[in-house]
PDB file of C-alpha atoms in Angstrom:
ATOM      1  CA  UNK E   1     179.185 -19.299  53.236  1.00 93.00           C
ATOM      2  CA  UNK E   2     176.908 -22.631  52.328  1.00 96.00           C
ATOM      3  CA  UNK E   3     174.046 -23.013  53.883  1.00 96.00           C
ATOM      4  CA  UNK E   4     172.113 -26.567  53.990  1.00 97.00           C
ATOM      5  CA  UNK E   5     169.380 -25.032  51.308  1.00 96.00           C
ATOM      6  CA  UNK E   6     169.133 -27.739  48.538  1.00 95.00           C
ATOM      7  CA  UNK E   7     167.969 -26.989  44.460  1.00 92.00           C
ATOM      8  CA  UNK E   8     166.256 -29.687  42.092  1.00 90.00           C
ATOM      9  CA  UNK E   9     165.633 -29.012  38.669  1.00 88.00           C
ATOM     10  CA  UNK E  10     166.478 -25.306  39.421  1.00 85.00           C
ATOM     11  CA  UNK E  11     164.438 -25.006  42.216  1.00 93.00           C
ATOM     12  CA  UNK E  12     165.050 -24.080  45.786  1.00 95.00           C
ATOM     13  CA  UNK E  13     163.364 -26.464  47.943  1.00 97.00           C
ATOM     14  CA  UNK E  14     161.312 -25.158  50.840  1.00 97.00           C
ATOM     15  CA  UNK E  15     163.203 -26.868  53.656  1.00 97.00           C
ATOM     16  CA  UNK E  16     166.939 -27.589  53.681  1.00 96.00           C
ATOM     17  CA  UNK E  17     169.222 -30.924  54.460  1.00 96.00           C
ATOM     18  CA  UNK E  18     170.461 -31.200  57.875  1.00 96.00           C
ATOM     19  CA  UNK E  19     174.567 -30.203  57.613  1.00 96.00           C
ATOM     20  CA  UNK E  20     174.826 -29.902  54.228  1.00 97.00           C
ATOM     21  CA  UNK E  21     176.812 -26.724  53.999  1.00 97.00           C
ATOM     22  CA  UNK E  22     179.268 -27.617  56.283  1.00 97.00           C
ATOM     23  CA  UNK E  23     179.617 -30.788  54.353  1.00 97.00           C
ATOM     24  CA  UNK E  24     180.011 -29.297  51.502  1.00 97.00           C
ATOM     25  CA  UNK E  25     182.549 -26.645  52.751  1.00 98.00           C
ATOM     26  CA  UNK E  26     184.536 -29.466  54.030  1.00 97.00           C
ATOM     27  CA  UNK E  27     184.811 -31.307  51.110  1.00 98.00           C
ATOM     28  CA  UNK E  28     185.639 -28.509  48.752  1.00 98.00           C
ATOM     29  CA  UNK E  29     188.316 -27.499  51.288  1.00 98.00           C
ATOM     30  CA  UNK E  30     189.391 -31.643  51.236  1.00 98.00           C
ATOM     31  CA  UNK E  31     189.737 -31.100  47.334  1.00 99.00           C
ATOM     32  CA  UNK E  32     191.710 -27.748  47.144  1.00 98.00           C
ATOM     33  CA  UNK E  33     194.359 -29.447  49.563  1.00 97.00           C
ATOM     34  CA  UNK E  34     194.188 -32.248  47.704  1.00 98.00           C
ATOM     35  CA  UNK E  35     194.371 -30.577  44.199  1.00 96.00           C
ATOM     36  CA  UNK E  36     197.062 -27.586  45.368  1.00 90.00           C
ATOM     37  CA  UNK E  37     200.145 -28.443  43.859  1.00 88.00           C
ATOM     38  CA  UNK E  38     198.239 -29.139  40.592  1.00 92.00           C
ATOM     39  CA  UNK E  39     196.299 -25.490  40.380  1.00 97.00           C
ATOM     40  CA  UNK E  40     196.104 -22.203  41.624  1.00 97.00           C
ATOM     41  CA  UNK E  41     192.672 -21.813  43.375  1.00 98.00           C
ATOM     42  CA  UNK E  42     191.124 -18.926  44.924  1.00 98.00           C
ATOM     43  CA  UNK E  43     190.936 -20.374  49.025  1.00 98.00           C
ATOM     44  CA  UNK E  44     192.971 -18.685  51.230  1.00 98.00           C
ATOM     45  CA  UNK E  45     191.892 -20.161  54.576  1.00 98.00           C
ATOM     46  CA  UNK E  46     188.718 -21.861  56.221  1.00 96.00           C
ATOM     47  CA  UNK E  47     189.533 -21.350  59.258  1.00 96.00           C
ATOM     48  CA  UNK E  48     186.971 -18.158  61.074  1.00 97.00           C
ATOM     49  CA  UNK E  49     189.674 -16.526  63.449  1.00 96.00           C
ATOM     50  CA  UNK E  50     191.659 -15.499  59.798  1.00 97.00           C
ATOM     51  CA  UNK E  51     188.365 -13.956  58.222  1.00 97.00           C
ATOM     52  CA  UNK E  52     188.179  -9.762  58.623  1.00 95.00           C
ATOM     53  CA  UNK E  53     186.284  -8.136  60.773  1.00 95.00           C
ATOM     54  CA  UNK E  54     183.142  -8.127  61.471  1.00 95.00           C
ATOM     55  CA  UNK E  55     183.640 -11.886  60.350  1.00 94.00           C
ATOM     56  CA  UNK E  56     185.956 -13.197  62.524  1.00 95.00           C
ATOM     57  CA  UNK E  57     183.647 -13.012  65.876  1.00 94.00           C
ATOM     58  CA  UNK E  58     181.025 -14.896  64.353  1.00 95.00           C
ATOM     59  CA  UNK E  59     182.383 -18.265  64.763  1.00 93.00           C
ATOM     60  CA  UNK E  60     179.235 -19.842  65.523  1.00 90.00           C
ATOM     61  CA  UNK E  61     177.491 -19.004  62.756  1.00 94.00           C
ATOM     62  CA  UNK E  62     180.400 -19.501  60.261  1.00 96.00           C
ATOM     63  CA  UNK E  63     182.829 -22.058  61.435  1.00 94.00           C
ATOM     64  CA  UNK E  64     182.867 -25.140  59.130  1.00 95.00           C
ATOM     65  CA  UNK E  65     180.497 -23.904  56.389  1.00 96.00           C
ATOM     66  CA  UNK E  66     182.777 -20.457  54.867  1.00 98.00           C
ATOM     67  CA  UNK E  67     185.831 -19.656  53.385  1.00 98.00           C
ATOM     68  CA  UNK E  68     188.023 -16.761  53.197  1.00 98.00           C
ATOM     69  CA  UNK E  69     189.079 -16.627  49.463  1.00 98.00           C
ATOM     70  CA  UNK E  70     190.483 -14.657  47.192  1.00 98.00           C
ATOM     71  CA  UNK E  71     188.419 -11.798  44.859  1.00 98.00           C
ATOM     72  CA  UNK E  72     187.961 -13.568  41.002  1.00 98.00           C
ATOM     73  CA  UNK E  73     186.188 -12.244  38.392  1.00 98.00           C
ATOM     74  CA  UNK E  74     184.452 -15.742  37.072  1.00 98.00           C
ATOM     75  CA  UNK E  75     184.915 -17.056  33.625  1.00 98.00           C
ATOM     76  CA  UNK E  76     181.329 -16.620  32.126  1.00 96.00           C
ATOM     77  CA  UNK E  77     181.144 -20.802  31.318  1.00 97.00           C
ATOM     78  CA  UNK E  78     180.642 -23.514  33.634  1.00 97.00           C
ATOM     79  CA  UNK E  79     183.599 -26.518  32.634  1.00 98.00           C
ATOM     80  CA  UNK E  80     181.232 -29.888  33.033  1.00 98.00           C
ATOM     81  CA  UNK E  81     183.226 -33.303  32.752  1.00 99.00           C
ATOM     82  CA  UNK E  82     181.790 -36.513  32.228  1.00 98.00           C
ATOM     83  CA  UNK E  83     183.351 -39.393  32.782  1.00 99.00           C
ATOM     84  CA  UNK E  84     180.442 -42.319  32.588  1.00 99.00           C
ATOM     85  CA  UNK E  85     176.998 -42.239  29.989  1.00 98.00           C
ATOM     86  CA  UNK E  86     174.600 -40.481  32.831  1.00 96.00           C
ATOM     87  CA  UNK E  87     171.765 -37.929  33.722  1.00 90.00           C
ATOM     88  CA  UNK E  88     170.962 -35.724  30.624  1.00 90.00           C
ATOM     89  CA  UNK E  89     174.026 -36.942  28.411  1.00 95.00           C
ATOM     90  CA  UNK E  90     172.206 -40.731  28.356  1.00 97.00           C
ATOM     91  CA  UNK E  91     168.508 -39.027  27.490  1.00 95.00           C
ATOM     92  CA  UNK E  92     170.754 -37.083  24.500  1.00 95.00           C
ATOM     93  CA  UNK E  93     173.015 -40.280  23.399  1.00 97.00           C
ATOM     94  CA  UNK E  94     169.834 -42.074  22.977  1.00 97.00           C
ATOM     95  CA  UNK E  95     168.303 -39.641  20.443  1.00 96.00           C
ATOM     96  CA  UNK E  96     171.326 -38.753  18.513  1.00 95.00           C
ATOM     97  CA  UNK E  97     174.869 -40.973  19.690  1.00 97.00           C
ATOM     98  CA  UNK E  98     176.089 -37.180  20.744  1.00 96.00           C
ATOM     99  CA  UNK E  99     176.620 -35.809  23.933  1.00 95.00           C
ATOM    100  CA  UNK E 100     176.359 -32.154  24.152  1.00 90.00           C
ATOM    101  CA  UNK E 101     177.643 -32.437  20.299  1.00 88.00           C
ATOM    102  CA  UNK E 102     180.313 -34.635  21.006  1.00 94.00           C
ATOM    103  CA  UNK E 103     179.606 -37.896  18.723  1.00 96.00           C
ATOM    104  CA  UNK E 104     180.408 -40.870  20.594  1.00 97.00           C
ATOM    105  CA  UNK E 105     180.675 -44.648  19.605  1.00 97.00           C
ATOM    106  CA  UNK E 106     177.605 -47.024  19.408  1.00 98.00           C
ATOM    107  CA  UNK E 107     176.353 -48.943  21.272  1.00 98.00           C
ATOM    108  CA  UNK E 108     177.149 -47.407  24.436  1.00 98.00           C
ATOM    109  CA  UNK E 109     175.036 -48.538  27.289  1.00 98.00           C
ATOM    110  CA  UNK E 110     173.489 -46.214  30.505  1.00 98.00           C
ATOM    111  CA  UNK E 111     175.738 -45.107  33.125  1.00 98.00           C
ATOM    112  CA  UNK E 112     179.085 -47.091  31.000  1.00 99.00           C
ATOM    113  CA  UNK E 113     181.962 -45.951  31.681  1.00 98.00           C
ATOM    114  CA  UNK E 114     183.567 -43.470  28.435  1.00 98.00           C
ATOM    115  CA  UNK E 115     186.235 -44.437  26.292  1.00 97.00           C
ATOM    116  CA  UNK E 116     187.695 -40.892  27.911  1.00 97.00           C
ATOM    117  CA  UNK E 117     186.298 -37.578  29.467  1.00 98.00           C
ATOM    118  CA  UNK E 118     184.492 -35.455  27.718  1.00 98.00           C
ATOM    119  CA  UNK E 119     184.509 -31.357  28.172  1.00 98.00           C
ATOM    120  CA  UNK E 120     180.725 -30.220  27.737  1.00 97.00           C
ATOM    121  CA  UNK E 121     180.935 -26.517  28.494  1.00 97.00           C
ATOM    122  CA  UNK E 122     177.602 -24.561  29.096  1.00 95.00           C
ATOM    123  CA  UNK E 123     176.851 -20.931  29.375  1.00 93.00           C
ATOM    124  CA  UNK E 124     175.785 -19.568  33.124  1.00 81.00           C
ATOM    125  CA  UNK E 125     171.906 -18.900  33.042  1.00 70.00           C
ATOM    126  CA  UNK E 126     170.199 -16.371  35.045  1.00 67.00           C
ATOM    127  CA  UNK E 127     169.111 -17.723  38.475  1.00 58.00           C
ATOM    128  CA  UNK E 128     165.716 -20.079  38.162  1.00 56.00           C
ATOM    129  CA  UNK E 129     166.996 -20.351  34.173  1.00 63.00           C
ATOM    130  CA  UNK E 130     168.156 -23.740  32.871  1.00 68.00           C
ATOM    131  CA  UNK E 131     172.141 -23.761  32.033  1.00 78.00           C
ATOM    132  CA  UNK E 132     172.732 -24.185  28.226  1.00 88.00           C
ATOM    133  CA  UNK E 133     174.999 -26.893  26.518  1.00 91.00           C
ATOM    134  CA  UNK E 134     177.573 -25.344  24.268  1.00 94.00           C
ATOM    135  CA  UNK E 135     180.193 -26.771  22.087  1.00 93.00           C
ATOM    136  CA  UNK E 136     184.014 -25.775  22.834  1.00 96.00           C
ATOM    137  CA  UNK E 137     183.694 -23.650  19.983  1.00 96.00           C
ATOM    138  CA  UNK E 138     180.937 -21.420  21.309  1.00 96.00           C
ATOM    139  CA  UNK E 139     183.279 -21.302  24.386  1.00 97.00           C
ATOM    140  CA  UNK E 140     185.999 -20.439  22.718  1.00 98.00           C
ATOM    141  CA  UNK E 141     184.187 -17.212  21.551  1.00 98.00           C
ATOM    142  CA  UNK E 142     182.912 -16.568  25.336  1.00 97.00           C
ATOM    143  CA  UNK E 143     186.229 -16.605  27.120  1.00 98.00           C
ATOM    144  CA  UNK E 144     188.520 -16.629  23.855  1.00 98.00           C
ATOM    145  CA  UNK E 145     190.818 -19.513  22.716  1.00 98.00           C
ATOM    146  CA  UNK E 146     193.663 -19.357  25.293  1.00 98.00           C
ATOM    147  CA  UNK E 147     191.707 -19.549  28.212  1.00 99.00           C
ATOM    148  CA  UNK E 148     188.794 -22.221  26.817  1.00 99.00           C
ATOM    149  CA  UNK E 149     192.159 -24.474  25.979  1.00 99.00           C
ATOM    150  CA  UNK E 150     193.465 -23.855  29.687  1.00 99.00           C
ATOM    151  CA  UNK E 151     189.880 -24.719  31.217  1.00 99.00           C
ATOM    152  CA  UNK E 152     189.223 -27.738  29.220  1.00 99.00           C
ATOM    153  CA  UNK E 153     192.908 -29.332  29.734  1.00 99.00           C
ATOM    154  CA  UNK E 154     193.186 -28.858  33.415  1.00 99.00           C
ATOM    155  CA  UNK E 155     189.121 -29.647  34.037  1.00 99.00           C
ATOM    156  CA  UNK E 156     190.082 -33.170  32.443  1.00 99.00           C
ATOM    157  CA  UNK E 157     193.042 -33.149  34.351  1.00 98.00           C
ATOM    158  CA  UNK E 158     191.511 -32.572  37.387  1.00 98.00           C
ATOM    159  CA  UNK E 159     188.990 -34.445  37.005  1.00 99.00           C
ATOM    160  CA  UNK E 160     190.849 -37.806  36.525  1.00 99.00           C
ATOM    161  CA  UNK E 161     193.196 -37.138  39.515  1.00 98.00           C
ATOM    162  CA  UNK E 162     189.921 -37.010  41.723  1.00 99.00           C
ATOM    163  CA  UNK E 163     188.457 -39.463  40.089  1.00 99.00           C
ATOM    164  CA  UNK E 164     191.553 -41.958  40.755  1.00 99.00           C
ATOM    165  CA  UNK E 165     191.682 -41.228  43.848  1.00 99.00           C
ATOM    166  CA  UNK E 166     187.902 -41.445  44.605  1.00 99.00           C
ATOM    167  CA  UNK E 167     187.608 -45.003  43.026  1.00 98.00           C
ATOM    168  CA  UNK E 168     190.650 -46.165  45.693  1.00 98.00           C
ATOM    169  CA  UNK E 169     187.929 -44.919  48.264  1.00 98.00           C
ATOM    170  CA  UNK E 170     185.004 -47.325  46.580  1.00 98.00           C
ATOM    171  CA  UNK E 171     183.526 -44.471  44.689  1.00 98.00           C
ATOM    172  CA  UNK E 172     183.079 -43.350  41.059  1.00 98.00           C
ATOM    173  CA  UNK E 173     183.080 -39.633  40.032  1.00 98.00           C
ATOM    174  CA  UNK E 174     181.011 -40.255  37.198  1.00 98.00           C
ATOM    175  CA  UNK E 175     180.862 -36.184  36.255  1.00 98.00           C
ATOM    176  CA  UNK E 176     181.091 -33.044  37.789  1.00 98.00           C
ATOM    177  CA  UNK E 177     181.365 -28.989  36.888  1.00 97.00           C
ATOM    178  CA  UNK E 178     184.369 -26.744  37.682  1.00 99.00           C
ATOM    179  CA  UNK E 179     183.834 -23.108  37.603  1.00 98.00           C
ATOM    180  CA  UNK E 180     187.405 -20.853  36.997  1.00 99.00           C
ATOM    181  CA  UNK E 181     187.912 -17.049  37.805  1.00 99.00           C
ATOM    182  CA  UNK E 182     190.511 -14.739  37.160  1.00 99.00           C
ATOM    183  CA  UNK E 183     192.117 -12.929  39.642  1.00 98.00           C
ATOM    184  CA  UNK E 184     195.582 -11.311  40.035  1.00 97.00           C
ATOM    185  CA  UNK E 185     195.768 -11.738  35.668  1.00 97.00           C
ATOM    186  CA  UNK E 186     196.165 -15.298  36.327  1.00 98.00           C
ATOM    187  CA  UNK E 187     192.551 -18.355  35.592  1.00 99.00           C
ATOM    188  CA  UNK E 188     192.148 -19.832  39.097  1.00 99.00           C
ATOM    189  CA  UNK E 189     189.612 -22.305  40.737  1.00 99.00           C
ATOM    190  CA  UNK E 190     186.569 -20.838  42.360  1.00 98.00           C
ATOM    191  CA  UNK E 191     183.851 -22.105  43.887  1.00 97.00           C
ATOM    192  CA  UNK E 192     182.624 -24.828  45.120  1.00 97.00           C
ATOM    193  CA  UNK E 193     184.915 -28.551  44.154  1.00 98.00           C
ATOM    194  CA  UNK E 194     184.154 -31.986  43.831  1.00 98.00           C
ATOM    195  CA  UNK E 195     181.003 -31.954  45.700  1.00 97.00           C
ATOM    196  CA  UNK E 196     177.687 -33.672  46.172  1.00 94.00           C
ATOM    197  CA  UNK E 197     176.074 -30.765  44.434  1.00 92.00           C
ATOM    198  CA  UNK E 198     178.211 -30.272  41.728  1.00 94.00           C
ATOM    199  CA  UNK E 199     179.115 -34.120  40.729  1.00 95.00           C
ATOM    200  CA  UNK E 200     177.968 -37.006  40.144  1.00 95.00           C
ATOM    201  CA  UNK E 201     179.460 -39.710  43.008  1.00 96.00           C
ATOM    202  CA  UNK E 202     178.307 -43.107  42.918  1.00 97.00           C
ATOM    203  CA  UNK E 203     178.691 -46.358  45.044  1.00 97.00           C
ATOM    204  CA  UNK E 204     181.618 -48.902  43.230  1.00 98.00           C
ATOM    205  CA  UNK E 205     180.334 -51.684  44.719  1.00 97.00           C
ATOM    206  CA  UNK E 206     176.942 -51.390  43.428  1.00 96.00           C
ATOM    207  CA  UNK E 207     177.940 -50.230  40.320  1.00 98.00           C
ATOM    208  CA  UNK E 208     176.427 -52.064  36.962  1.00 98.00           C
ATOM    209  CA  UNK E 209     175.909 -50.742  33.712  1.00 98.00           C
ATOM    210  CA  UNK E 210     172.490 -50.529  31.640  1.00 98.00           C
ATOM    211  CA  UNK E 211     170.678 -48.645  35.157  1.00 97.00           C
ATOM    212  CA  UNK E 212     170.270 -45.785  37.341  1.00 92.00           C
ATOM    213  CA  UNK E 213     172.738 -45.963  40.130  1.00 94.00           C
ATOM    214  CA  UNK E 214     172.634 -45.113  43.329  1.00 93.00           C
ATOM    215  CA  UNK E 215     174.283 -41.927  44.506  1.00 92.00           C
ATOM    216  CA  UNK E 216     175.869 -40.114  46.860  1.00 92.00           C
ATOM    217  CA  UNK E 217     174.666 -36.782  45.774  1.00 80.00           C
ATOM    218  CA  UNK E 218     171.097 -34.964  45.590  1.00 84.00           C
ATOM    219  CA  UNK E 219     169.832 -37.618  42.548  1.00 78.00           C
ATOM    220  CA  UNK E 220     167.708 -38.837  45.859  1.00 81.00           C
ATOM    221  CA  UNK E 221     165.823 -35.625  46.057  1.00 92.00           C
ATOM    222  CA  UNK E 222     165.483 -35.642  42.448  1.00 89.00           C
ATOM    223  CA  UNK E 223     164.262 -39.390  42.223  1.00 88.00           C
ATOM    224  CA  UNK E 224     161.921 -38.569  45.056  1.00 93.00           C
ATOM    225  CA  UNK E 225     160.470 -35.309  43.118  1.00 96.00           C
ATOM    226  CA  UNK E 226     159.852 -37.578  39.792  1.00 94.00           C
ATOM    227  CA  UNK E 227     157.913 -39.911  42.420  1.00 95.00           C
ATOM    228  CA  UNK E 228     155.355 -37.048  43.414  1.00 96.00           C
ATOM    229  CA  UNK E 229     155.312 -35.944  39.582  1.00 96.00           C
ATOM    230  CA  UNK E 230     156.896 -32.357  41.134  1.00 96.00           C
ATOM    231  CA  UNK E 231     156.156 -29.310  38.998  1.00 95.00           C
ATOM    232  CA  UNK E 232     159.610 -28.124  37.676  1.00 91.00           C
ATOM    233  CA  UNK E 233     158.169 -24.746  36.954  1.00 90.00           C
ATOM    234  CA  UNK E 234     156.180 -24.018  40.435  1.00 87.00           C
ATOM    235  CA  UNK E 235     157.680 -23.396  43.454  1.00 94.00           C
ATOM    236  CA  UNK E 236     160.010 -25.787  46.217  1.00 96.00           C
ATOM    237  CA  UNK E 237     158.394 -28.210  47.733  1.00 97.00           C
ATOM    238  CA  UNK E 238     158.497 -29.089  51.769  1.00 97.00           C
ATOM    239  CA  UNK E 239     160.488 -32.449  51.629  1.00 97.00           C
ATOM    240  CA  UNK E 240     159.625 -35.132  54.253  1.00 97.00           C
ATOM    241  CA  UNK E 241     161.521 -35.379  57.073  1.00 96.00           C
ATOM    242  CA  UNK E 242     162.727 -38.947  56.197  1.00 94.00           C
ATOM    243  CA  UNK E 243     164.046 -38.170  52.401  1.00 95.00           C
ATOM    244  CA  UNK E 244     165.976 -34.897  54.244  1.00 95.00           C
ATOM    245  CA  UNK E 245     167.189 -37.055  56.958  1.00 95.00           C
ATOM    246  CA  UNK E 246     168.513 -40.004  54.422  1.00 94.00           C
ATOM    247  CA  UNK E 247     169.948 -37.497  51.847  1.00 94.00           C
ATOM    248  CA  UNK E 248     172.157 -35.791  55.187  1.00 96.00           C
ATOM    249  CA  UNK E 249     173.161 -38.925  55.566  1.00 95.00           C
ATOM    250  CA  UNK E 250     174.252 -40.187  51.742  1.00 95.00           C
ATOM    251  CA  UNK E 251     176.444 -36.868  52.399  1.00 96.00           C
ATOM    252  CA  UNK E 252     177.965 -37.769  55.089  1.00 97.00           C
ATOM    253  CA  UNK E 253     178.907 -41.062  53.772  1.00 97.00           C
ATOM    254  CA  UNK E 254     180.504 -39.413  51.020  1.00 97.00           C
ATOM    255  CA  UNK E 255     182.452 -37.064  53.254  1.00 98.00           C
ATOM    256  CA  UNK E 256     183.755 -39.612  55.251  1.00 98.00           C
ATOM    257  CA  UNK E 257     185.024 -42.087  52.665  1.00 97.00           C
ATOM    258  CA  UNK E 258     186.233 -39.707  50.716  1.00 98.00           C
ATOM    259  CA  UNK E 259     188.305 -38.135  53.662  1.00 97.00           C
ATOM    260  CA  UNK E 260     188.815 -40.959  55.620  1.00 97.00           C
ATOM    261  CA  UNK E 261     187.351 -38.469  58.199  1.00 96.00           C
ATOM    262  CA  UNK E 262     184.482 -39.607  60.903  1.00 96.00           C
ATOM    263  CA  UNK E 263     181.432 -36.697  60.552  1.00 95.00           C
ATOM    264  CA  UNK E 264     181.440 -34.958  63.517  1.00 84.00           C
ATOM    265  CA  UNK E 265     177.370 -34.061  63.855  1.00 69.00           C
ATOM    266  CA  UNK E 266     177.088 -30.627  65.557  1.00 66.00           C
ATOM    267  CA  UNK E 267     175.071 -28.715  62.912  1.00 68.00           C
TER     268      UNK E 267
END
């Protein structure tokens, strides 16, 4: 089940955004349609009346924002893809030419476009911890070789599918983090997919390298917590009722061009 809490820098905000978790249910379940010839993932339906007892009477509360999915044990690294020169891999590009160790050609500029995805696996941290960057080697030793070659190939893979098809929609998937589970002996997709909370989705037709972007995801709440010089180590903060109301909204834009799908407010 999502709720419409929102995290920044690893912490839980005081207040939530209006529909965000059905949003977000609703475009994960958008994605695993969309990606389920392509891999096995771990939904099984979204729909409340399928759920076990006592589940299925509590349609109110759970309709649009759960899933009924299948048991996983997850893979104990979180698959990141980047696509474009953003967020944390710009700050690290700029010191070094590297992104999470991967050496990349000069001269690249902020938020350009890479000559192809790269896989920056990073370990799982402890709730309120930071995640740590690892190489593919590191992950290798995690999860073993097999299964960090599987999880690399078809994160890429994935990953420029969706991003194809979000670009014929007017937006770029500029990165975004898969998480994989096994269940029945077999690595599956779990969690949440493709998201505003997981990804990076950004406006085409305001694109231009060499600058923040705009976004479709919670890089508002973010921009507006760098604004008020917010303590990263302190507690959530009570957003105002205008940045809440504007980052539902950047949401549901993103829901509905990527679905082609009008929002229907009843949250």
């Amino acid at each position: 089940m999502a709720t419409d809490r929102i995290s920044a820098f690893d912490v839980i905000m005081a207040n939530g955004i209006p529909c965000k978790g059905i949003i977000l249910t609703q475009i994960s379940k958008f994605w695993f349609d969309f990606l389920g010839g392509d891999v096995e993932h771990h939904l099984i339906s979204d729909n409340v009346s399928d759920f076990p007892q006592p589940f299925c009477d509590c349609d109110q509360q759970l309709a649009g924002r759960s899933m009924l999915v299948k048991k996983a044990e997850p893979l104990a690294v979180e698959c990141v893809v980047r696509g474009y020169l953003a967020g944390s891999g710009w700050k690290e590009y700029q010191a070094g030419q590297t992104v999470c160790g991967v050496k990349l050609p000069a001269g690249l500029k902020q938020c350009q476009k890479l000559p192809k995805p790269v896989f920056t696996p990073a370990t799982k941290a402890e709730f309120g911890q930071h995640d740590e960057n690892i190489g593919f080697q590191r992950c290798v030793e995690i999860i073993g070789e097999e299964a960090a070659n599987y999880v690399r190939d078809k994160s890429i893979e994935i990953f420029q599918k969706a991003g194809s098809f979000a670009e014929s929609k007017g937006i770029i998937l500029a990165d975004t983090k898969f998480e994989w589970g096994i269940a029945d002996g077999k690595i599956i997709l779990i969690d949440e997919v493709l998201t505003p909370d997981s990804s990076r989705f950004w406006p085409a037709d305001g694109y231009s390298i060499g600058r923040d972007q705009e976004s479709f995801d919670k890089q508002f709440v973010r921009n507006y917590l760098e604004s008020i010089n917010f303590d990263k180590s302190g507690p959530g903060v009570l957003l105002p009722d205008d940045i809440a109301a504007r980052t539902s909204a950047k949401y549901i834009e993103c829901y509905e061009r990527l679905t082609g799908k009008k929002f229907k407010v009843g949250c």
